Amino acid sequence: MVADANYVHRIMASAEKRFPKQEVMARSLFMADGETWASSRRTLLPAFGTRSMKHFVPAFHEATLCLAASMRALAVESPGTAFNCFDAFKELTFQVICRCGFDYDASRANPHAEAFTSAFEFIIHHQVTRSFQFGFLKILPTSSNRRFAAAKASIETVVADIMAQRLAERPAGVARGELPPSASEHADFLAFMMDNADPETGDFISHDIMQEQVMVFLAAGHVTTTLLTSWALFCIAQHPEVEAKILAELAGVLGPDPAALPSFAQIGEMHYLLMVLKETLRLYPAAQSVIRYHPEPFVVGGYRVAGGSHSMTVPWVIHRDPELWSQPEAFIPERFAPERETRRHPFAWMPFGGGDRVCIGSRFALLEVRAVVAVLLRNFHFEVPPGFEVAASRNPVEPDGGLLLVPSLRDSAAAASQGAALYDSLASFATHDPDAL
């Protein structure tokens, strides 16, 4: 394990990300290496550019307003009742990635959503270990093997439905790459994979690899944002001075109407909120580890590492290194003021990995969570329930029992009008012109 930012910098710049052969998602952006990874990344990178991203904002609002309506009902009908952040935001972010990633109605997958997330987490935690096992051990009727098979089937059920729906909707006789620009310009991630070729080679992503990319986007695309949204609101609830600064910024950007929905441009003006999210990611990074492969021997920190070795960096450790961060356990969003970021070691903060393998969806995640948190904080105040303590767990970012918060309306005297405004927004969000966002 490498825990020095200088050594991490060297490793990220020179090493490869290579895993032993995997059983699931082996050729996805998450697991692939070499030209398979490079070609997929070149093909998909424009899908995360400004022109594409601004058309996702209505999907953020749709999911957020659905949750806000339920949250308002909880606050009004059962004041003082807590909700589990992980459960609430897992459903929200699953809806978002289904819509933005595949133009897929999440209600079709709702019976599978919780199972899908659990299955993905189980697969990630166990398939590297399984890759080192002898083949016959993987087919023995053990409880672990049965659970792995069930997890794989759960993932494949949702992905198969997504792919089947898209293929059924595709115009008959239209080959890949032949859709006019007007049909693919504002496309979701899946449409982009189907109709955009690698700009260097002209090759299209194969159907099998597309399926694996769908798995990764569907899982990683909502697990990371669930954790970030949950921890951000939990931290804000514990720091009223931070909440006050966010509300002041939102009032300046959006005006006095709590039902106002931020445009793409306005989300970009939420500079302090972005600092809050970055500080949240410092303390609670979703990625447990970043693994790199070293095909050749090398020396780092006076230690000789044999060729063919893997190194592991744990962001949680780097992010709390007192040599890199003053008061490392404290929640101080001002650390991420632009003038301070430029002076920081480039690998002191790496919640999305680093080097050329940095997460392709990082900008999408930060855009989505700013949109969600902005709308919720304008309408609700959140408190940690008295006596609640974060439970210890193997993964500190995903504590057993989740995170609990109690919502209340910002202005109890205006509760009825606020509820009406939320429902009006929910009814009219679809009329927004994406090109005006």
Coordinates of C-alpha atoms in Angstrom, one line a residue:
M1 CA 0.0 0.0 0.0
V2 CA 1.3 3.5 -0.9
A3 CA 0.3 6.4 1.4
D4 CA 2.7 9.1 0.4
A5 CA 1.4 11.6 -2.2
N6 CA 4.7 12.0 -3.9
Y7 CA 5.0 8.3 -4.5
V8 CA 1.3 8.1 -5.5
H9 CA 2.1 10.8 -8.1
R10 CA 4.9 8.8 -9.6
I11 CA 2.8 5.6 -9.6
M12 CA -0.2 7.2 -11.3
A13 CA 2.0 8.8 -13.9
S14 CA 3.9 5.6 -14.8
A15 CA 1.9 2.5 -13.9
E16 CA -0.9 0.7 -15.6
K17 CA -4.3 -0.3 -14.3
R18 CA -4.5 -3.9 -15.0
F19 CA -6.4 -6.6 -13.2
P20 CA -6.3 -10.4 -13.5
K21 CA -9.0 -11.7 -15.8
Q22 CA -12.5 -10.9 -14.3
E23 CA -15.8 -12.6 -14.7
V24 CA -17.9 -9.4 -14.8
M25 CA -17.2 -6.1 -16.5
A26 CA -13.8 -7.2 -17.6
R27 CA -13.8 -4.9 -20.7
S28 CA -15.5 -1.9 -19.1
L29 CA -13.9 1.4 -18.3
F30 CA -13.7 0.2 -14.7
M31 CA -11.7 -2.9 -15.4
A32 CA -10.3 -2.8 -18.9
D33 CA -6.7 -2.0 -19.8
G34 CA -4.6 -1.3 -22.9
E35 CA -6.3 -0.3 -26.2
T36 CA -9.7 -1.6 -25.1
W37 CA -9.8 0.9 -22.3
A38 CA -8.2 3.7 -24.4
S39 CA -10.6 3.3 -27.3
S40 CA -13.7 3.2 -25.1
R41 CA -12.5 6.3 -23.2
R42 CA -11.8 8.3 -26.4
T43 CA -15.3 7.3 -27.7
L44 CA -17.1 8.3 -24.5
L45 CA -15.2 11.4 -23.4
P46 CA -17.3 13.8 -25.5
A47 CA -20.4 12.5 -23.8
F48 CA -19.3 14.2 -20.6
G49 CA -18.7 17.5 -22.3
T50 CA -20.7 20.7 -21.7
R51 CA -23.0 20.3 -24.7
S52 CA -24.1 16.9 -23.5
M53 CA -24.2 17.6 -19.7
K54 CA -26.5 20.6 -19.9
H55 CA -29.3 18.4 -21.3
F56 CA -29.2 16.1 -18.2
V57 CA -30.3 18.9 -15.8
P58 CA -34.1 18.3 -16.2
A59 CA -33.6 14.7 -15.2
F60 CA -31.9 15.8 -12.0
H61 CA -34.8 18.1 -11.3
E62 CA -37.4 15.4 -12.0
A63 CA -35.9 12.9 -9.5
T64 CA -35.2 15.6 -6.9
L65 CA -38.8 17.0 -7.0
C66 CA -40.2 13.5 -6.6
L67 CA -38.1 13.0 -3.5
A68 CA -38.9 16.5 -2.2
A69 CA -42.6 15.8 -2.4
S70 CA -42.2 12.7 -0.3
M71 CA -39.9 14.5 2.1
R72 CA -42.4 17.3 2.5
A73 CA -45.1 14.8 3.4
L74 CA -42.8 13.3 6.0
A75 CA -42.0 16.7 7.5
V76 CA -45.6 17.8 7.7
E77 CA -47.4 14.6 8.6
S78 CA -44.7 13.1 10.9
P79 CA -42.6 16.0 12.2
G80 CA -39.4 14.9 13.8
T81 CA -39.2 11.6 12.0
A82 CA -35.9 10.7 10.5
F83 CA -35.2 9.1 7.1
N84 CA -32.2 7.1 5.9
C85 CA -30.1 9.1 3.5
F86 CA -28.7 6.1 1.8
D87 CA -32.1 4.6 1.0
A88 CA -33.6 7.9 -0.2
F89 CA -30.8 9.0 -2.4
K90 CA -30.1 5.6 -3.7
E91 CA -33.5 5.6 -5.3
L92 CA -33.1 9.2 -6.6
T93 CA -29.6 8.6 -8.1
F94 CA -30.8 5.4 -9.7
Q95 CA -33.6 7.2 -11.4
V96 CA -31.1 9.8 -12.7
I97 CA -28.5 7.4 -14.1
C98 CA -31.3 5.4 -15.8
R99 CA -32.6 8.5 -17.5
C100 CA -29.3 10.2 -18.3
G101 CA -27.4 7.0 -19.1
F102 CA -29.9 5.1 -21.1
D103 CA -33.2 7.1 -21.4
Y104 CA -34.6 4.3 -19.4
D105 CA -37.6 4.5 -17.1
A106 CA -36.3 3.6 -13.7
S107 CA -39.7 2.3 -12.6
R108 CA -39.1 -0.7 -14.8
A109 CA -36.1 -1.5 -12.7
N110 CA -37.4 -0.5 -9.3
P111 CA -38.0 -4.0 -8.2
H112 CA -34.4 -4.7 -9.0
A113 CA -32.8 -1.4 -7.8
E114 CA -31.8 -2.5 -4.3
A115 CA -30.8 -6.0 -5.5
F116 CA -28.7 -4.4 -8.3
T117 CA -26.8 -2.2 -5.9
S118 CA -26.1 -5.0 -3.5
A119 CA -25.2 -7.3 -6.3
F120 CA -22.7 -4.8 -7.7
E121 CA -21.1 -4.2 -4.4
F122 CA -20.8 -8.0 -3.8
I123 CA -19.3 -8.5 -7.2
I124 CA -16.7 -5.8 -6.8
H125 CA -15.7 -7.0 -3.4
H126 CA -15.3 -10.7 -4.4
Q127 CA -14.3 -11.0 -8.0
V128 CA -10.7 -10.0 -7.7
T129 CA -10.3 -12.7 -5.0
R130 CA -12.1 -15.2 -7.3
S131 CA -9.7 -14.4 -10.2
F132 CA -6.9 -16.0 -8.3
Q133 CA -8.9 -19.2 -7.5
F134 CA -8.6 -22.4 -9.4
G135 CA -11.5 -22.9 -11.8
F136 CA -13.1 -25.8 -10.0
L137 CA -13.4 -23.8 -6.8
K138 CA -15.7 -21.3 -8.6
I139 CA -18.2 -24.0 -9.4
L140 CA -18.5 -25.7 -6.1
P141 CA -22.0 -25.3 -4.5
T142 CA -20.7 -23.0 -1.7
S143 CA -22.9 -20.1 -0.3
S144 CA -20.4 -17.6 -1.7
N145 CA -20.5 -19.1 -5.2
R146 CA -24.3 -19.2 -5.2
R147 CA -24.5 -15.6 -4.1
F148 CA -22.0 -14.6 -6.7
A149 CA -24.1 -16.3 -9.4
A150 CA -27.2 -14.6 -8.1
A151 CA -25.5 -11.2 -8.1
K152 CA -24.3 -11.6 -11.6
A153 CA -27.8 -12.7 -12.7
S154 CA -29.4 -9.7 -11.0
I155 CA -27.1 -7.3 -12.8
E156 CA -27.6 -9.0 -16.2
T157 CA -31.5 -8.8 -15.7
V158 CA -31.5 -5.0 -15.6
V159 CA -28.9 -4.6 -18.3
A160 CA -30.6 -7.0 -20.7
D161 CA -33.9 -5.0 -20.3
I162 CA -32.1 -1.7 -21.0
M163 CA -30.4 -3.0 -24.1
A164 CA -33.5 -4.7 -25.4
Q165 CA -35.6 -1.6 -25.0
R166 CA -33.0 0.5 -26.9
L167 CA -32.6 -2.0 -29.7
A168 CA -36.4 -2.2 -30.1
E169 CA -36.6 1.6 -30.4
R170 CA -33.9 1.9 -33.0
P171 CA -35.1 2.8 -36.5
A172 CA -35.2 -0.2 -38.7
G173 CA -32.4 -0.5 -41.3
V174 CA -30.3 2.3 -39.7
A175 CA -26.7 1.2 -39.2
R176 CA -24.5 2.4 -36.4
G177 CA -23.2 5.9 -37.0
E178 CA -25.9 6.7 -39.6
L179 CA -28.2 8.6 -37.3
P180 CA -28.3 12.3 -38.2
P181 CA -26.6 14.8 -35.8
S182 CA -30.0 16.0 -34.7
A183 CA -30.8 12.5 -33.3
S184 CA -27.6 12.0 -31.4
E185 CA -26.4 15.5 -30.5
H186 CA -28.3 15.4 -27.2
A187 CA -28.0 11.6 -26.7
D188 CA -27.7 9.7 -23.5
F189 CA -24.6 7.6 -22.8
L190 CA -25.9 4.5 -24.5
A191 CA -26.9 6.3 -27.6
F192 CA -23.5 7.9 -27.7
M193 CA -21.9 4.5 -27.5
M194 CA -24.1 3.1 -30.3
D195 CA -23.6 5.9 -32.8
N196 CA -20.2 7.5 -32.1
A197 CA -17.0 5.9 -33.2
D198 CA -13.5 6.1 -31.7
P199 CA -12.1 9.4 -33.2
E200 CA -8.7 7.8 -33.8
T201 CA -9.6 4.4 -35.2
G202 CA -13.1 4.9 -36.5
D203 CA -14.2 1.7 -34.6
F204 CA -17.4 1.4 -32.8
I205 CA -17.7 -0.1 -29.3
S206 CA -18.8 -3.8 -29.7
H207 CA -22.2 -4.9 -28.4
D208 CA -20.6 -7.0 -25.6
I209 CA -18.5 -4.2 -24.4
M210 CA -21.5 -1.8 -24.5
Q211 CA -23.3 -4.2 -22.2
E212 CA -20.4 -4.1 -19.7
Q213 CA -20.2 -0.3 -19.9
V214 CA -23.9 -0.1 -19.2
M215 CA -23.3 -2.2 -16.0
V216 CA -20.6 0.1 -14.9
F217 CA -22.5 3.3 -15.6
L218 CA -25.6 1.9 -13.9
A219 CA -23.8 0.9 -10.8
A220 CA -21.0 3.4 -10.3
G221 CA -23.2 6.1 -11.7
H222 CA -25.5 6.0 -8.7
V223 CA -23.5 4.5 -5.8
T224 CA -20.9 7.4 -5.9
T225 CA -23.6 10.1 -6.0
T226 CA -25.7 8.4 -3.3
L227 CA -22.7 8.5 -0.9
L228 CA -21.7 12.0 -1.8
T229 CA -25.3 13.4 -1.5
S230 CA -25.8 11.6 1.8
W231 CA -22.6 12.6 3.5
A232 CA -22.8 16.2 2.2
L233 CA -26.2 16.8 3.8
F234 CA -25.1 15.0 6.9
C235 CA -22.0 17.2 7.2
I236 CA -24.1 20.4 6.4
A237 CA -26.5 19.4 9.2
Q238 CA -23.7 19.4 11.7
H239 CA -22.3 22.7 10.6
P240 CA -24.9 25.5 10.6
E241 CA -22.3 28.1 9.5
V242 CA -21.7 26.1 6.4
E243 CA -25.4 25.8 5.8
A244 CA -25.8 29.6 6.1
K245 CA -23.1 30.3 3.5
I246 CA -24.7 27.8 1.1
L247 CA -28.1 29.4 1.5
A248 CA -26.7 32.9 1.0
E249 CA -25.0 31.7 -2.2
L250 CA -28.2 30.0 -3.5
A251 CA -30.2 33.2 -2.8
G252 CA -27.7 35.2 -4.8
V253 CA -27.7 32.7 -7.7
L254 CA -31.4 31.7 -7.8
G255 CA -33.3 34.6 -6.2
P256 CA -35.8 34.4 -3.4
D257 CA -38.2 31.8 -4.8
P258 CA -37.5 28.5 -3.1
A259 CA -39.2 26.6 -6.0
A260 CA -36.8 28.0 -8.5
L261 CA -34.9 25.2 -10.3
P262 CA -31.3 25.9 -11.2
S263 CA -30.2 26.0 -14.8
F264 CA -26.9 24.4 -16.0
A265 CA -25.3 27.8 -16.0
Q266 CA -26.6 28.6 -12.5
I267 CA -25.3 25.3 -11.1
G268 CA -21.9 26.4 -12.4
E269 CA -22.1 29.5 -10.3
M270 CA -22.5 27.6 -7.0
H271 CA -18.9 27.9 -6.1
Y272 CA -19.1 27.5 -2.4
L273 CA -21.4 24.5 -2.7
L274 CA -18.8 22.9 -4.9
M275 CA -16.2 23.5 -2.2
V276 CA -18.5 21.8 0.3
L277 CA -18.9 18.8 -1.9
K278 CA -15.1 18.6 -2.5
E279 CA -14.5 18.7 1.3
T280 CA -17.1 16.0 1.8
L281 CA -15.3 13.8 -0.8
R282 CA -12.0 14.4 1.1
L283 CA -13.4 13.1 4.3
Y284 CA -15.7 10.4 2.8
P285 CA -14.3 9.3 -0.6
A286 CA -16.4 6.6 -2.3
A287 CA -13.4 4.8 -3.8
Q288 CA -12.0 2.5 -1.1
S289 CA -8.7 2.0 -3.1
V290 CA -7.0 2.7 -6.4
I291 CA -5.0 -0.2 -7.8
R292 CA -2.2 0.1 -10.4
Y293 CA -0.1 -2.6 -12.1
H294 CA 3.7 -2.4 -12.5
P295 CA 4.9 -4.6 -15.4
E296 CA 8.6 -3.6 -14.8
P297 CA 10.6 -3.5 -11.5
F298 CA 10.9 0.0 -10.0
V299 CA 12.1 1.7 -6.9
V300 CA 9.8 4.0 -4.8
G301 CA 10.7 5.4 -1.4
G302 CA 13.8 3.4 -1.2
Y303 CA 11.9 0.1 -1.7
R304 CA 12.4 -2.1 -4.8
V305 CA 9.1 -3.4 -6.2
A306 CA 9.2 -6.4 -8.4
G307 CA 7.9 -6.4 -11.9
G308 CA 4.4 -7.8 -12.2
S309 CA 3.3 -6.3 -8.9
H310 CA 0.2 -4.3 -8.0
S311 CA 0.2 -1.3 -5.7
M312 CA -2.7 0.1 -3.8
T313 CA -3.5 3.6 -2.7
V314 CA -6.3 4.3 -0.2
P315 CA -7.7 7.8 -0.7
W316 CA -9.1 7.8 2.9
V317 CA -5.6 7.7 4.2
I318 CA -4.1 10.2 1.8
H319 CA -7.1 12.6 2.5
R320 CA -6.4 12.6 6.2
D321 CA -2.6 12.9 6.1
P322 CA -1.6 15.7 8.5
E323 CA 1.4 16.4 6.3
L324 CA -1.0 17.4 3.5
W325 CA -3.9 18.8 5.4
S326 CA -4.1 21.0 8.5
Q327 CA -6.8 19.8 10.9
P328 CA -7.4 16.8 8.7
E329 CA -10.4 15.5 10.7
A330 CA -12.2 18.8 10.6
F331 CA -14.8 19.8 8.0
I332 CA -13.5 23.0 6.4
P333 CA -14.8 23.7 2.8
E334 CA -12.6 26.7 2.5
R335 CA -9.7 24.4 1.9
F336 CA -11.0 24.2 -1.7
A337 CA -11.1 27.9 -2.5
P338 CA -9.5 28.2 -5.9
E339 CA -6.4 30.1 -4.7
R340 CA -5.7 27.3 -2.1
E341 CA -6.3 24.4 -4.6
T342 CA -3.5 25.7 -6.9
R343 CA -1.0 25.3 -4.0
R344 CA -2.0 21.8 -3.1
H345 CA -0.1 18.6 -4.1
P346 CA -1.9 17.2 -7.2
F347 CA -2.5 13.9 -5.4
A348 CA -3.5 15.1 -2.0
W349 CA -7.1 14.8 -3.1
M350 CA -8.1 11.9 -5.3
P351 CA -11.7 10.7 -4.7
F352 CA -12.0 10.0 -8.4
G353 CA -8.6 8.3 -8.8
G354 CA -5.8 10.1 -10.6
G355 CA -3.6 10.2 -13.7
D356 CA -5.0 9.3 -17.1
R357 CA -7.4 6.9 -15.4
V358 CA -9.3 9.5 -13.4
C359 CA -13.0 8.8 -13.3
I360 CA -14.7 9.9 -16.6
G361 CA -17.9 10.6 -14.7
S362 CA -16.5 13.0 -12.0
R363 CA -17.9 16.1 -13.6
F364 CA -21.3 14.5 -14.1
A365 CA -21.4 13.5 -10.4
L366 CA -20.5 16.9 -9.1
L367 CA -23.1 18.5 -11.4
E368 CA -25.8 16.2 -10.3
V369 CA -25.2 16.5 -6.6
R370 CA -25.0 20.3 -6.7
A371 CA -28.4 20.3 -8.5
V372 CA -30.0 18.0 -5.9
V373 CA -28.5 19.6 -2.8
A374 CA -29.4 23.1 -4.0
V375 CA -33.1 22.3 -4.4
L376 CA -33.3 20.4 -1.2
L377 CA -31.5 22.9 1.0
R378 CA -33.7 25.8 -0.4
N379 CA -36.8 24.0 0.9
F380 CA -35.7 21.9 3.8
H381 CA -33.6 22.2 6.9
F382 CA -31.9 18.9 8.1
E383 CA -30.9 17.9 11.5
V384 CA -29.1 14.8 12.9
P385 CA -31.5 12.9 15.2
P386 CA -30.7 13.3 18.9
G387 CA -28.4 10.5 20.1
F388 CA -27.7 9.2 16.6
E389 CA -24.1 8.0 16.0
V390 CA -22.6 6.7 12.8
A391 CA -22.1 3.0 13.2
A392 CA -18.7 1.4 12.8
S393 CA -18.3 -0.8 9.8
R394 CA -15.7 -2.4 7.5
N395 CA -16.2 0.4 5.1
P396 CA -16.4 3.7 7.0
V397 CA -18.0 5.5 4.0
E398 CA -20.9 3.1 4.1
P399 CA -21.7 2.6 7.8
D400 CA -24.0 -0.1 8.9
G401 CA -27.5 1.3 9.3
G402 CA -26.8 4.3 7.0
L403 CA -27.1 8.0 7.9
L404 CA -30.2 9.4 9.5
L405 CA -31.5 13.0 9.1
V406 CA -34.7 14.7 10.2
P407 CA -36.2 17.1 7.6
S408 CA -38.3 20.2 8.4
L409 CA -39.7 22.9 6.1
R410 CA -37.7 26.0 5.9
D411 CA -40.6 28.3 6.8
S412 CA -43.4 26.5 8.7
A413 CA -45.7 29.4 8.2
A414 CA -45.4 29.0 4.4
A415 CA -45.6 25.2 4.4
A416 CA -48.8 25.0 2.3
S417 CA -47.6 27.5 -0.3
Q418 CA -44.2 25.8 -0.5
G419 CA -45.8 22.4 -1.0
A420 CA -47.9 23.8 -3.8
A421 CA -44.8 25.4 -5.4
L422 CA -43.0 22.0 -5.3
Y423 CA -45.9 20.2 -6.9
D424 CA -46.2 22.9 -9.5
S425 CA -42.5 22.5 -10.3
L426 CA -42.9 18.8 -10.5
A427 CA -45.7 19.2 -13.0
S428 CA -44.0 21.7 -15.2
F429 CA -40.3 20.7 -15.2
A430 CA -40.8 18.8 -18.4
T431 CA -41.6 22.0 -20.2
H432 CA -38.1 23.3 -19.7
D433 CA -36.2 23.9 -22.9
P434 CA -32.8 22.1 -22.4
D435 CA -31.1 24.5 -24.7
A436 CA -32.0 27.3 -22.3
L437 CA -30.5 25.6 -19.3

